[in-house]
Amino acid sequence: MSKFIFSRLLQAIPVLLVVVTATFFLVRAAPGGPFSEEKAVPPEVLKALELKYNLNLPVWQQYTHYLGDLLRGDFGPSFKYPGRSVNELIASGFPATAELGFYALLVAILIGSCAGVFAALKPNSPQDYIPMSAAMLGICMPSFLMGPLLVLIFGIWLDWLPISGWGDIPGDKILPAITLGSGYAAYIARLSRGGMLEVMSQDYIRTARAKGLPERVVVLKHALRGGLIPVVAFLGPAFAGLLSGSFVVETIFQIPGLGRFFVQAAFNRDYTMVMGSTVFFATLIVLFNLLSDVIAVWINPRLRSQVQGG
Amino acid sequence: MTEQQLKQFTAGTSLWQDAWLRLRKNHLALFGLLVLVTMVIIAILTPWIAPYGYEEQNLILGASPPSAEHWLGTDIFGRDMLTRIFYGGRVSLMVGFIATGVALLIGVLWGTIAGYLGGRVDMVMMRLVDILYALPFMIFIILLMVVFGRNILLLFLAIGAVEWLTMARIVRGQVQNLRKQEFVEAAYSLGLSRWTIIRRHLIPNTLGPVIVYTTLTIPSVMLLEAFLSFLGLGIQPPQSSWGLLINYGVETMEEYPWLLIFPGLALSITLFALNFLGDGLRDALDPKASKD
């Protein structure tokens, strides 16, 4: 198992290298050049940039310096906010984003897998059709539509929940979490339904029933573990989606998170901030993919023995 | 028995006829197809059938709720919403189809070559796909839009470049199975060139899964475009797309909710239709594929 984790970690290195290289040279290739002098950049920022990226050196040396800085976890100065580093900006925005992502994932997993398992227990009946139609609705209703509609209905018309902010008024985290989580709840519902349907037709489920176990035990103890494997494999990609979903949700609900900073930086052409957050997001996503692969192997005995055998 | 009857009796059904028969029984998929065809026809005919001009403003009227003159109401400049949605749909659908086309072209070629050549070439090509798979493309597209400006052509390419990966994987798997079969060997022994074998014998046989996946790619591409336009990083005014209309709708949803609801409906219904059609096609063309 540790060998498997190690080999997957090794595979993550080229991915991250591609991310960093692509980011660096993309930004360098910007028309006019973000680091070229004719741009209207505050002089102190320009000075900090010159110092940081050694702009008098050839490009490849700037690149190696950049790599070295990244290895030390240094993302450099912000392009637009003199005196602030990208590290500070990330540190101030990340906690809200992480919290939002966590709640959204909770919403997605709880609602999604319950709906999916429930639907799979009686396939092709109303108990199947109703949650699955709702899931289809969730898939076709993007967060940037779902969010404003929820705000309109529950925030403005019914006046039940606050419509913006983060941690200021009790309950202001509910709508953002549901907005971000609902699409993934829908995917998870479909995946867990498929997984459960397949597992429920296997021999060992028949055996469990044949030895007289109550249906509840058969489902919860025997089927669930196998049936939810596709969901675990989906968690890695879902995490990446949650991060980019946070751009929208944080913008709609005015949450001071990293996603909103990233979008603002993209608008302000704050090149170093965009670069830094890109690398930061990418690292997170790669790590999370790794984690979801490891969990998938860990809960699936067949994969586990394959990994140990090979 | 007449000759014609005999022909009818022995003709059997081709894969496509069989698939069509199965699709015809799936009412949701047929409904999706109908909605999609309608949307495409409207998009093509928009300049002739739109009730008002695209730029036509009526500042005295301002934002008005749906009425007999303006079926879906007007926005704050008094522009007819139905017209705006028609024109927005043109852009949204165009992005959906063109970017998917780009993805299709790259993915099918890449997957076929990797699957057919096999060995080391295959390994290198698929490793590259694996690495690209792990990249957070959403963020890269935003980076691209920041660095090179918000250019619609770039948007097509960027989205197409993201979506080809899964296509390449699917096609490669198919081709790997096909190339071991006798008809490919026969073609080879007849002295056909590699390229002819790929073009004439391999690609046509991968069409089923490719069509299915294409139908499912179009909605995800449209969603991506709408997402970027909503953030203000995609389509730029004076052009318009459903994502952009939703973005404008959100700004004034408290006073004029119809400006949010109608473009939202247009986008959702189209995505619905495409997803149902894709699911239906999967069941019809590829009965073995699991329904997730």
PDB file of C-alpha atoms in Angstrom, chain A residues 11 14-15 18-19 22-23 26-27 29-31 133 136-137 139-145 148-149 151-152 156-157 190-191 193-194 198 244-245 247-248 251-252 262-263 266-267 269 271 274-275 278 281-282 285-286 289, chain B residues 127 130-136 138-140 142-150 223 226-228 230-233 242-243 246 250 253-254 257 260-261 263-265 267-269 271-273 275-276 279 282 290-292:
ATOM      1  CA  GLN A  11       3.303  10.477 -10.830  1.00  0.00           C
ATOM      2  CA  PRO A  14       5.356  15.654 -13.719  1.00  0.00           C
ATOM      3  CA  VAL A  15       1.784  16.927 -13.520  1.00  0.00           C
ATOM      4  CA  VAL A  18       3.579  20.881 -16.340  1.00  0.00           C
ATOM      5  CA  VAL A  19       1.249  23.157 -14.371  1.00  0.00           C
ATOM      6  CA  ALA A  22       2.612  26.219 -18.467  1.00  0.00           C
ATOM      7  CA  THR A  23       1.562  28.918 -16.016  1.00  0.00           C
ATOM      8  CA  LEU A  26       1.681  31.584 -20.476  1.00  0.00           C
ATOM      9  CA  VAL A  27       1.968  34.654 -18.322  1.00  0.00           C
ATOM     10  CA  ALA A  29       3.667  35.253 -23.324  1.00  0.00           C
ATOM     11  CA  ALA A  30       1.000  37.804 -22.450  1.00  0.00           C
ATOM     12  CA  PRO A  31       0.816  40.497 -25.144  1.00  0.00           C
ATOM     13  CA  SER A 133     -35.463  13.270 -12.080  1.00  0.00           C
ATOM     14  CA  MET A 136     -31.223  15.376 -13.623  1.00  0.00           C
ATOM     15  CA  LEU A 137     -32.576  18.773 -12.659  1.00  0.00           C
ATOM     16  CA  ILE A 139     -27.192  18.444 -13.292  1.00  0.00           C
ATOM     17  CA  CYS A 140     -28.906  20.748 -15.771  1.00  0.00           C
ATOM     18  CA  MET A 141     -29.176  23.622 -13.333  1.00  0.00           C
ATOM     19  CA  PRO A 142     -25.696  25.157 -13.105  1.00  0.00           C
ATOM     20  CA  SER A 143     -24.631  26.763  -9.845  1.00  0.00           C
ATOM     21  CA  PHE A 144     -24.715  30.252 -11.346  1.00  0.00           C
ATOM     22  CA  LEU A 145     -28.408  29.745 -12.039  1.00  0.00           C
ATOM     23  CA  PRO A 148     -29.495  33.332  -7.783  1.00  0.00           C
ATOM     24  CA  LEU A 149     -32.763  31.385  -7.926  1.00  0.00           C
ATOM     25  CA  VAL A 151     -31.497  33.709  -3.287  1.00  0.00           C
ATOM     26  CA  LEU A 152     -34.575  34.976  -5.069  1.00  0.00           C
ATOM     27  CA  ILE A 156     -35.928  37.715  -1.112  1.00  0.00           C
ATOM     28  CA  TRP A 157     -39.441  36.377  -1.643  1.00  0.00           C
ATOM     29  CA  ARG A 190     -26.571   8.833 -10.211  1.00  0.00           C
ATOM     30  CA  LEU A 191     -23.273   7.157  -9.438  1.00  0.00           C
ATOM     31  CA  ARG A 193     -27.619   4.340  -7.871  1.00  0.00           C
ATOM     32  CA  GLY A 194     -25.579   2.682 -10.611  1.00  0.00           C
ATOM     33  CA  GLU A 198     -24.755  -3.544  -9.878  1.00  0.00           C
ATOM     34  CA  SER A 244     -13.955  26.160  -9.661  1.00  0.00           C
ATOM     35  CA  GLY A 245     -17.576  26.234  -8.500  1.00  0.00           C
ATOM     36  CA  PHE A 247     -15.473  31.085  -8.068  1.00  0.00           C
ATOM     37  CA  VAL A 248     -19.116  31.492  -8.918  1.00  0.00           C
ATOM     38  CA  THR A 251     -19.006  35.873  -6.277  1.00  0.00           C
ATOM     39  CA  ILE A 252     -22.777  35.469  -5.953  1.00  0.00           C
ATOM     40  CA  PHE A 262      -8.963  34.610  -8.077  1.00  0.00           C
ATOM     41  CA  VAL A 263     -11.758  35.961 -10.250  1.00  0.00           C
ATOM     42  CA  ALA A 266      -8.275  37.672 -13.306  1.00  0.00           C
ATOM     43  CA  PHE A 267     -10.288  40.839 -13.918  1.00  0.00           C
ATOM     44  CA  ARG A 269      -4.920  41.283 -14.519  1.00  0.00           C
ATOM     45  CA  TYR A 271      -0.687  38.355 -13.023  1.00  0.00           C
ATOM     46  CA  VAL A 274      -3.368  34.534 -10.903  1.00  0.00           C
ATOM     47  CA  MET A 275      -0.129  32.606 -11.312  1.00  0.00           C
ATOM     48  CA  THR A 278      -3.273  28.629 -10.325  1.00  0.00           C
ATOM     49  CA  PHE A 281      -5.272  25.267  -6.860  1.00  0.00           C
ATOM     50  CA  ALA A 282      -3.508  22.795  -9.107  1.00  0.00           C
ATOM     51  CA  ILE A 285      -6.437  19.234  -6.964  1.00  0.00           C
ATOM     52  CA  VAL A 286      -3.575  16.868  -7.696  1.00  0.00           C
ATOM     53  CA  ASN A 289      -7.055  13.175  -6.771  1.00  0.00           C
TER      54      ASN A 289
ATOM     55  CA  ARG B 127       0.695   9.045 -20.564  1.00  0.00           C
ATOM     56  CA  ASP B 130      -3.099  11.079 -18.171  1.00  0.00           C
ATOM     57  CA  ILE B 131      -0.983  14.088 -17.278  1.00  0.00           C
ATOM     58  CA  LEU B 132      -3.339  16.491 -19.029  1.00  0.00           C
ATOM     59  CA  TYR B 133      -6.258  14.817 -17.295  1.00  0.00           C
ATOM     60  CA  ALA B 134      -4.835  15.749 -13.937  1.00  0.00           C
ATOM     61  CA  LEU B 135      -4.523  19.432 -14.857  1.00  0.00           C
ATOM     62  CA  PRO B 136      -7.108  21.818 -13.481  1.00  0.00           C
ATOM     63  CA  MET B 138     -10.935  25.363 -15.679  1.00  0.00           C
ATOM     64  CA  ILE B 139      -8.291  27.448 -14.024  1.00  0.00           C
ATOM     65  CA  PHE B 140      -6.096  27.303 -17.111  1.00  0.00           C
ATOM     66  CA  ILE B 142      -9.365  31.476 -17.026  1.00  0.00           C
ATOM     67  CA  LEU B 143      -5.627  32.094 -17.108  1.00  0.00           C
ATOM     68  CA  LEU B 144      -5.725  31.935 -20.904  1.00  0.00           C
ATOM     69  CA  MET B 145      -8.580  34.414 -21.061  1.00  0.00           C
ATOM     70  CA  VAL B 146      -6.693  36.751 -18.749  1.00  0.00           C
ATOM     71  CA  VAL B 147      -3.442  36.572 -20.655  1.00  0.00           C
ATOM     72  CA  PHE B 148      -4.720  36.717 -24.228  1.00  0.00           C
ATOM     73  CA  GLY B 149      -7.902  38.697 -23.799  1.00  0.00           C
ATOM     74  CA  ARG B 150     -11.446  37.466 -24.136  1.00  0.00           C
ATOM     75  CA  LEU B 223     -22.113  24.842 -19.430  1.00  0.00           C
ATOM     76  CA  ALA B 226     -21.988  29.908 -19.704  1.00  0.00           C
ATOM     77  CA  PHE B 227     -19.889  29.584 -16.570  1.00  0.00           C
ATOM     78  CA  LEU B 228     -17.095  31.708 -18.042  1.00  0.00           C
ATOM     79  CA  PHE B 230     -21.286  34.479 -16.165  1.00  0.00           C
ATOM     80  CA  LEU B 231     -17.994  35.380 -14.515  1.00  0.00           C
ATOM     81  CA  GLY B 232     -17.427  37.953 -17.259  1.00  0.00           C
ATOM     82  CA  LEU B 233     -14.514  35.964 -18.684  1.00  0.00           C
ATOM     83  CA  TRP B 242     -27.179  32.632 -22.335  1.00  0.00           C
ATOM     84  CA  GLY B 243     -24.504  32.729 -19.654  1.00  0.00           C
ATOM     85  CA  ILE B 246     -28.066  35.138 -16.836  1.00  0.00           C
ATOM     86  CA  VAL B 250     -28.793  38.314 -11.649  1.00  0.00           C
ATOM     87  CA  MET B 253     -33.336  39.899 -10.353  1.00  0.00           C
ATOM     88  CA  GLU B 254     -34.935  41.552  -7.355  1.00  0.00           C
ATOM     89  CA  PRO B 257     -36.963  38.439 -12.055  1.00  0.00           C
ATOM     90  CA  LEU B 260     -33.041  35.921 -14.932  1.00  0.00           C
ATOM     91  CA  ILE B 261     -35.709  33.260 -15.266  1.00  0.00           C
ATOM     92  CA  PRO B 263     -32.498  32.885 -20.129  1.00  0.00           C
ATOM     93  CA  GLY B 264     -32.056  30.403 -17.272  1.00  0.00           C
ATOM     94  CA  LEU B 265     -34.939  28.349 -18.606  1.00  0.00           C
ATOM     95  CA  LEU B 267     -30.166  27.121 -20.938  1.00  0.00           C
ATOM     96  CA  SER B 268     -31.643  24.498 -18.602  1.00  0.00           C
ATOM     97  CA  ILE B 269     -34.089  23.154 -21.156  1.00  0.00           C
ATOM     98  CA  LEU B 271     -29.051  21.051 -21.297  1.00  0.00           C
ATOM     99  CA  PHE B 272     -31.914  18.780 -20.274  1.00  0.00           C
ATOM    100  CA  ALA B 273     -32.679  17.892 -23.874  1.00  0.00           C
ATOM    101  CA  ASN B 275     -28.555  15.004 -21.598  1.00  0.00           C
ATOM    102  CA  PHE B 276     -31.714  12.976 -22.217  1.00  0.00           C
ATOM    103  CA  ASP B 279     -28.546   8.918 -22.286  1.00  0.00           C
ATOM    104  CA  ARG B 282     -26.134   5.416 -25.058  1.00  0.00           C
ATOM    105  CA  SER B 290     -23.334   0.913 -17.801  1.00  0.00           C
ATOM    106  CA  LYS B 291     -25.706   3.677 -16.973  1.00  0.00           C
ATOM    107  CA  ASP B 292     -24.092   5.677 -14.226  1.00  0.00           C
TER     108      ASP B 292
END
